[in-house]
PDB file of C-alpha atoms and ligand atoms in Angstrom:
ATOM      1  CA  MET W1465     -32.105   1.885  -9.646  1.00  0.00           C
ATOM      2  CA  SER W1466     -34.690   4.184  -7.779  1.00  0.00           C
ATOM      3  CA  SER W1467     -33.046   6.643  -5.526  1.00  0.00           C
ATOM      4  CA  ASP W1468     -34.373   4.885  -2.258  1.00  0.00           C
ATOM      5  CA  LEU W1469     -32.635   1.795  -3.426  1.00  0.00           C
ATOM      6  CA  TYR W1470     -29.481   3.595  -4.335  1.00  0.00           C
ATOM      7  CA  ARG W1471     -29.545   5.355  -0.739  1.00  0.00           C
ATOM      8  CA  GLU W1472     -30.150   2.060   0.794  1.00  0.00           C
ATOM      9  CA  GLN W1473     -27.068   0.406  -1.001  1.00  0.00           C
ATOM     10  CA  LEU W1474     -25.088   3.313  -0.224  1.00  0.00           C
ATOM     11  CA  LEU W1475     -25.987   3.176   3.239  1.00  0.00           C
ATOM     12  CA  GLU W1476     -25.234  -0.656   3.254  1.00  0.00           C
ATOM     13  CA  HIS W1477     -21.769  -0.231   2.324  1.00  0.00           C
ATOM     14  CA  TYR W1478     -21.443   2.873   4.502  1.00  0.00           C
ATOM     15  CA  HIS W1479     -22.178   0.789   7.784  1.00  0.00           C
ATOM     16  CA  ASN W1480     -20.741  -2.490   6.448  1.00  0.00           C
ATOM     17  CA  PRO W1481     -17.842  -1.682   4.138  1.00  0.00           C
ATOM     18  CA  GLU W1482     -16.045  -4.512   1.929  1.00  0.00           C
ATOM     19  CA  ASN W1483     -12.459  -4.917   2.554  1.00  0.00           C
ATOM     20  CA  PHE W1484     -11.808  -2.455   5.609  1.00  0.00           C
ATOM     21  CA  GLY W1485      -8.381  -2.697   6.789  1.00  0.00           C
ATOM     22  CA  VAL W1486      -4.990  -2.627   5.719  1.00  0.00           C
ATOM     23  CA  LEU W1487      -3.326  -5.300   3.503  1.00  0.00           C
ATOM     24  CA  ASP W1488       0.393  -6.594   4.683  1.00  0.00           C
ATOM     25  CA  ASN W1489       2.736  -6.780   1.784  1.00  0.00           C
ATOM     26  CA  ALA W1490       0.965  -3.980  -0.032  1.00  0.00           C
ATOM     27  CA  ASP W1491       2.205  -3.071  -3.459  1.00  0.00           C
ATOM     28  CA  ILE W1492       0.127  -0.043  -3.371  1.00  0.00           C
ATOM     29  CA  ASP W1493       0.226   1.906   0.019  1.00  0.00           C
ATOM     30  CA  ILE W1494      -1.287   5.558  -0.046  1.00  0.00           C
ATOM     31  CA  GLU W1495      -3.023   7.836   2.073  1.00  0.00           C
ATOM     32  CA  MET W1496      -5.337  10.758   0.520  1.00  0.00           C
ATOM     33  CA  ASP W1497      -7.480  13.405   1.991  1.00  0.00           C
ATOM     34  CA  ASN W1498     -10.169  15.492   0.348  1.00  0.00           C
ATOM     35  CA  PRO W1499      -9.187  19.137   1.232  1.00  0.00           C
ATOM     36  CA  THR W1500     -12.384  20.534   1.186  1.00  0.00           C
ATOM     37  CA  CYS W1501     -13.556  18.554   4.109  1.00  0.00           C
ATOM     38  CA  GLY W1502     -10.621  16.702   5.643  1.00  0.00           C
ATOM     39  CA  ASP W1503     -12.165  13.343   5.341  1.00  0.00           C
ATOM     40  CA  MET W1504      -9.271  10.710   4.406  1.00  0.00           C
ATOM     41  CA  ILE W1505      -8.538   7.428   3.353  1.00  0.00           C
ATOM     42  CA  HIS W1506      -5.636   4.820   3.490  1.00  0.00           C
ATOM     43  CA  LEU W1507      -5.611   2.375   0.359  1.00  0.00           C
ATOM     44  CA  THR W1508      -3.557  -0.634   0.040  1.00  0.00           C
ATOM     45  CA  ALA W1509      -3.485  -2.988  -2.903  1.00  0.00           C
ATOM     46  CA  GLN W1510      -1.538  -6.013  -4.024  1.00  0.00           C
ATOM     47  CA  LEU W1511      -0.939  -6.852  -7.711  1.00  0.00           C
ATOM     48  CA  ASN W1512      -0.869 -10.541  -8.756  1.00  0.00           C
ATOM     49  CA  ASP W1513       2.005 -11.888 -11.386  1.00  0.00           C
ATOM     50  CA  GLU W1514       0.133 -10.343 -14.455  1.00  0.00           C
ATOM     51  CA  GLY W1515       0.213  -6.933 -12.757  1.00  0.00           C
ATOM     52  CA  ARG W1516      -3.616  -6.898 -12.291  1.00  0.00           C
ATOM     53  CA  ILE W1517      -5.063  -5.809  -8.939  1.00  0.00           C
ATOM     54  CA  ALA W1518      -5.486  -9.053  -6.795  1.00  0.00           C
ATOM     55  CA  LYS W1519      -6.733  -7.326  -3.485  1.00  0.00           C
ATOM     56  CA  VAL W1520      -7.874  -4.101  -2.491  1.00  0.00           C
ATOM     57  CA  MET W1521      -8.241  -2.915   1.214  1.00  0.00           C
ATOM     58  CA  PHE W1522      -9.343   0.551   2.621  1.00  0.00           C
ATOM     59  CA  GLU W1523      -9.356   2.267   5.831  1.00  0.00           C
ATOM     60  CA  GLY W1524     -10.463   5.792   6.633  1.00  0.00           C
ATOM     61  CA  GLN W1525     -13.253   8.268   7.556  1.00  0.00           C
ATOM     62  CA  GLY W1526     -15.449  10.244   5.641  1.00  0.00           C
ATOM     63  CA  CYS W1527     -18.706  10.886   4.431  1.00  0.00           C
ATOM     64  CA  VAL W1528     -21.286   8.346   3.186  1.00  0.00           C
ATOM     65  CA  ILE W1529     -20.445   8.947  -0.219  1.00  0.00           C
ATOM     66  CA  SER W1530     -16.788   8.568   0.080  1.00  0.00           C
ATOM     67  CA  MET W1531     -16.927   5.631   2.259  1.00  0.00           C
ATOM     68  CA  ALA W1532     -19.494   3.672   0.021  1.00  0.00           C
ATOM     69  CA  SER W1533     -17.389   4.631  -2.943  1.00  0.00           C
ATOM     70  CA  SER W1534     -14.291   3.437  -1.513  1.00  0.00           C
ATOM     71  CA  SER W1535     -16.279  -0.113  -0.385  1.00  0.00           C
ATOM     72  CA  MET W1536     -17.626  -0.443  -3.803  1.00  0.00           C
ATOM     73  CA  PHE W1537     -14.068   0.356  -5.312  1.00  0.00           C
ATOM     74  CA  THR W1538     -12.227  -2.239  -3.566  1.00  0.00           C
ATOM     75  CA  GLU W1539     -14.369  -4.921  -5.295  1.00  0.00           C
ATOM     76  CA  ALA W1540     -14.893  -3.441  -8.707  1.00  0.00           C
ATOM     77  CA  VAL W1541     -11.208  -2.733  -9.569  1.00  0.00           C
ATOM     78  CA  VAL W1542     -10.064  -6.302  -8.782  1.00  0.00           C
ATOM     79  CA  GLY W1543      -8.652  -7.763 -11.952  1.00  0.00           C
ATOM     80  CA  LYS W1544      -7.875  -4.641 -13.888  1.00  0.00           C
ATOM     81  CA  THR W1545      -4.544  -3.517 -14.840  1.00  0.00           C
ATOM     82  CA  PRO W1546      -3.084  -0.156 -13.896  1.00  0.00           C
ATOM     83  CA  GLU W1547      -3.766   1.120 -17.275  1.00  0.00           C
ATOM     84  CA  GLU W1548      -7.644   0.326 -16.980  1.00  0.00           C
ATOM     85  CA  ILE W1549      -7.753   2.132 -13.782  1.00  0.00           C
ATOM     86  CA  ALA W1550      -5.926   5.314 -14.937  1.00  0.00           C
ATOM     87  CA  ALA W1551      -8.278   5.286 -17.662  1.00  0.00           C
ATOM     88  CA  MET W1552     -11.292   5.390 -15.334  1.00  0.00           C
ATOM     89  CA  GLY W1553     -13.191   8.663 -14.482  1.00  0.00           C
ATOM     90  CA  LEU W1554     -16.275   9.730 -12.914  1.00  0.00           C
ATOM     91  CA  SER W1555     -18.601   8.066 -15.332  1.00  0.00           C
ATOM     92  CA  GLU W1556     -17.247   4.630 -14.258  1.00  0.00           C
ATOM     93  CA  ILE W1557     -17.455   5.420 -10.630  1.00  0.00           C
ATOM     94  CA  GLU W1558     -21.179   6.625 -11.251  1.00  0.00           C
ATOM     95  CA  ALA W1559     -21.870   3.308 -12.887  1.00  0.00           C
ATOM     96  CA  MET W1560     -19.938   1.591 -10.082  1.00  0.00           C
ATOM     97  CA  MET W1561     -22.390   3.030  -7.724  1.00  0.00           C
ATOM     98  CA  GLY W1562     -25.554   2.194  -9.319  1.00  0.00           C
ATOM     99  CA  GLY W1563     -25.908   4.685 -12.093  1.00  0.00           C
ATOM    100  CA  VAL W1564     -26.313   7.773  -9.752  1.00  0.00           C
ATOM    101  CA  ARG W1565     -25.586  11.101 -11.150  1.00  0.00           C
ATOM    102  CA  LEU W1566     -23.448  12.977  -8.392  1.00  0.00           C
ATOM    103  CA  SER W1567     -24.126  16.491  -7.773  1.00  0.00           C
ATOM    104  CA  MET W1568     -20.807  18.915  -8.006  1.00  0.00           C
ATOM    105  CA  GLY W1569     -20.367  18.930  -4.210  1.00  0.00           C
ATOM    106  CA  ARG W1570     -20.231  14.930  -4.099  1.00  0.00           C
ATOM    107  CA  VAL W1571     -18.117  14.296  -7.099  1.00  0.00           C
ATOM    108  CA  LYS W1572     -14.609  14.881  -5.083  1.00  0.00           C
ATOM    109  CA  CYS W1573     -16.225  12.357  -2.331  1.00  0.00           C
ATOM    110  CA  ALA W1574     -16.822   9.864  -4.878  1.00  0.00           C
ATOM    111  CA  LEU W1575     -13.518  10.121  -6.533  1.00  0.00           C
ATOM    112  CA  LEU W1576     -11.513   9.827  -3.446  1.00  0.00           C
ATOM    113  CA  PRO W1577     -10.541   6.112  -3.578  1.00  0.00           C
ATOM    114  CA  LEU W1578     -10.040   6.222  -7.756  1.00  0.00           C
ATOM    115  CA  ASN W1579      -7.625   9.505  -7.139  1.00  0.00           C
ATOM    116  CA  ALA W1580      -5.877   7.662  -4.173  1.00  0.00           C
ATOM    117  CA  MET W1581      -5.407   4.489  -6.512  1.00  0.00           C
ATOM    118  CA  LYS W1582      -4.092   6.364  -9.358  1.00  0.00           C
ATOM    119  CA  LEU W1583      -1.586   8.116  -7.192  1.00  0.00           C
ATOM    120  CA  GLY W1584      -0.491   5.167  -5.536  1.00  0.00           C
ATOM    121  CA  LEU W1585      -0.048   3.242  -8.926  1.00  0.00           C
ATOM    122  CA  LYS W1586       2.076   6.075  -9.854  1.00  0.00           C
ATOM    123  CA  GLU W1587       4.317   6.556  -6.816  1.00  0.00           C
ATOM    124  CA  ALA W1588       4.820   2.577  -6.929  1.00  0.00           C
ATOM    125  CA  GLY W1589       5.944   3.054 -10.464  1.00  0.00           C
ATOM    126  CA  LYS W1590       3.147   0.796 -11.822  1.00  0.00           C
ATOM    127  CA  LEU W1591       2.042   3.758 -14.213  1.00  0.00           C
TER     128      LEU W1591
HETATM  129 FE1  LIG I1981     -15.489  14.813   2.705  1.00  0.00          FE
HETATM  130 FE2  LIG I1981     -17.286  13.704   1.234  1.00  0.00          FE
HETATM  131  S1  LIG I1981     -17.667  15.196   2.668  1.00  0.00           S
HETATM  132  S2  LIG I1981     -15.271  13.348   1.523  1.00  0.00           S
END
């Protein structure tokens, strides 16, 4: 993807995020901030009968990268098991964001939703 298209896609998610809000009856309910900047995410998720992610919502405030990553993340992980999410890392997040290579400074921003989900799954006893 060209960098312009990539930028456009991120901005679109930033301005019109998918699944923005808080789920009732959430199995996962976690807040996490990026200590280097103070941006934060509140992630809620429900699991289905098979233990797979059924629905994810987020709210928070942060930079374009963290908010766009969070918006994309709420769609990308539906159907995954906790173990599949635990196995995800930076390369999966970069692929999710259109194949972008993130600079060192932006890695923490992009990983915020994934790290929050992993911690939330652990705290809920799902990992
Ligand atoms: Fe704070 Fe990106 S600058 S999460």
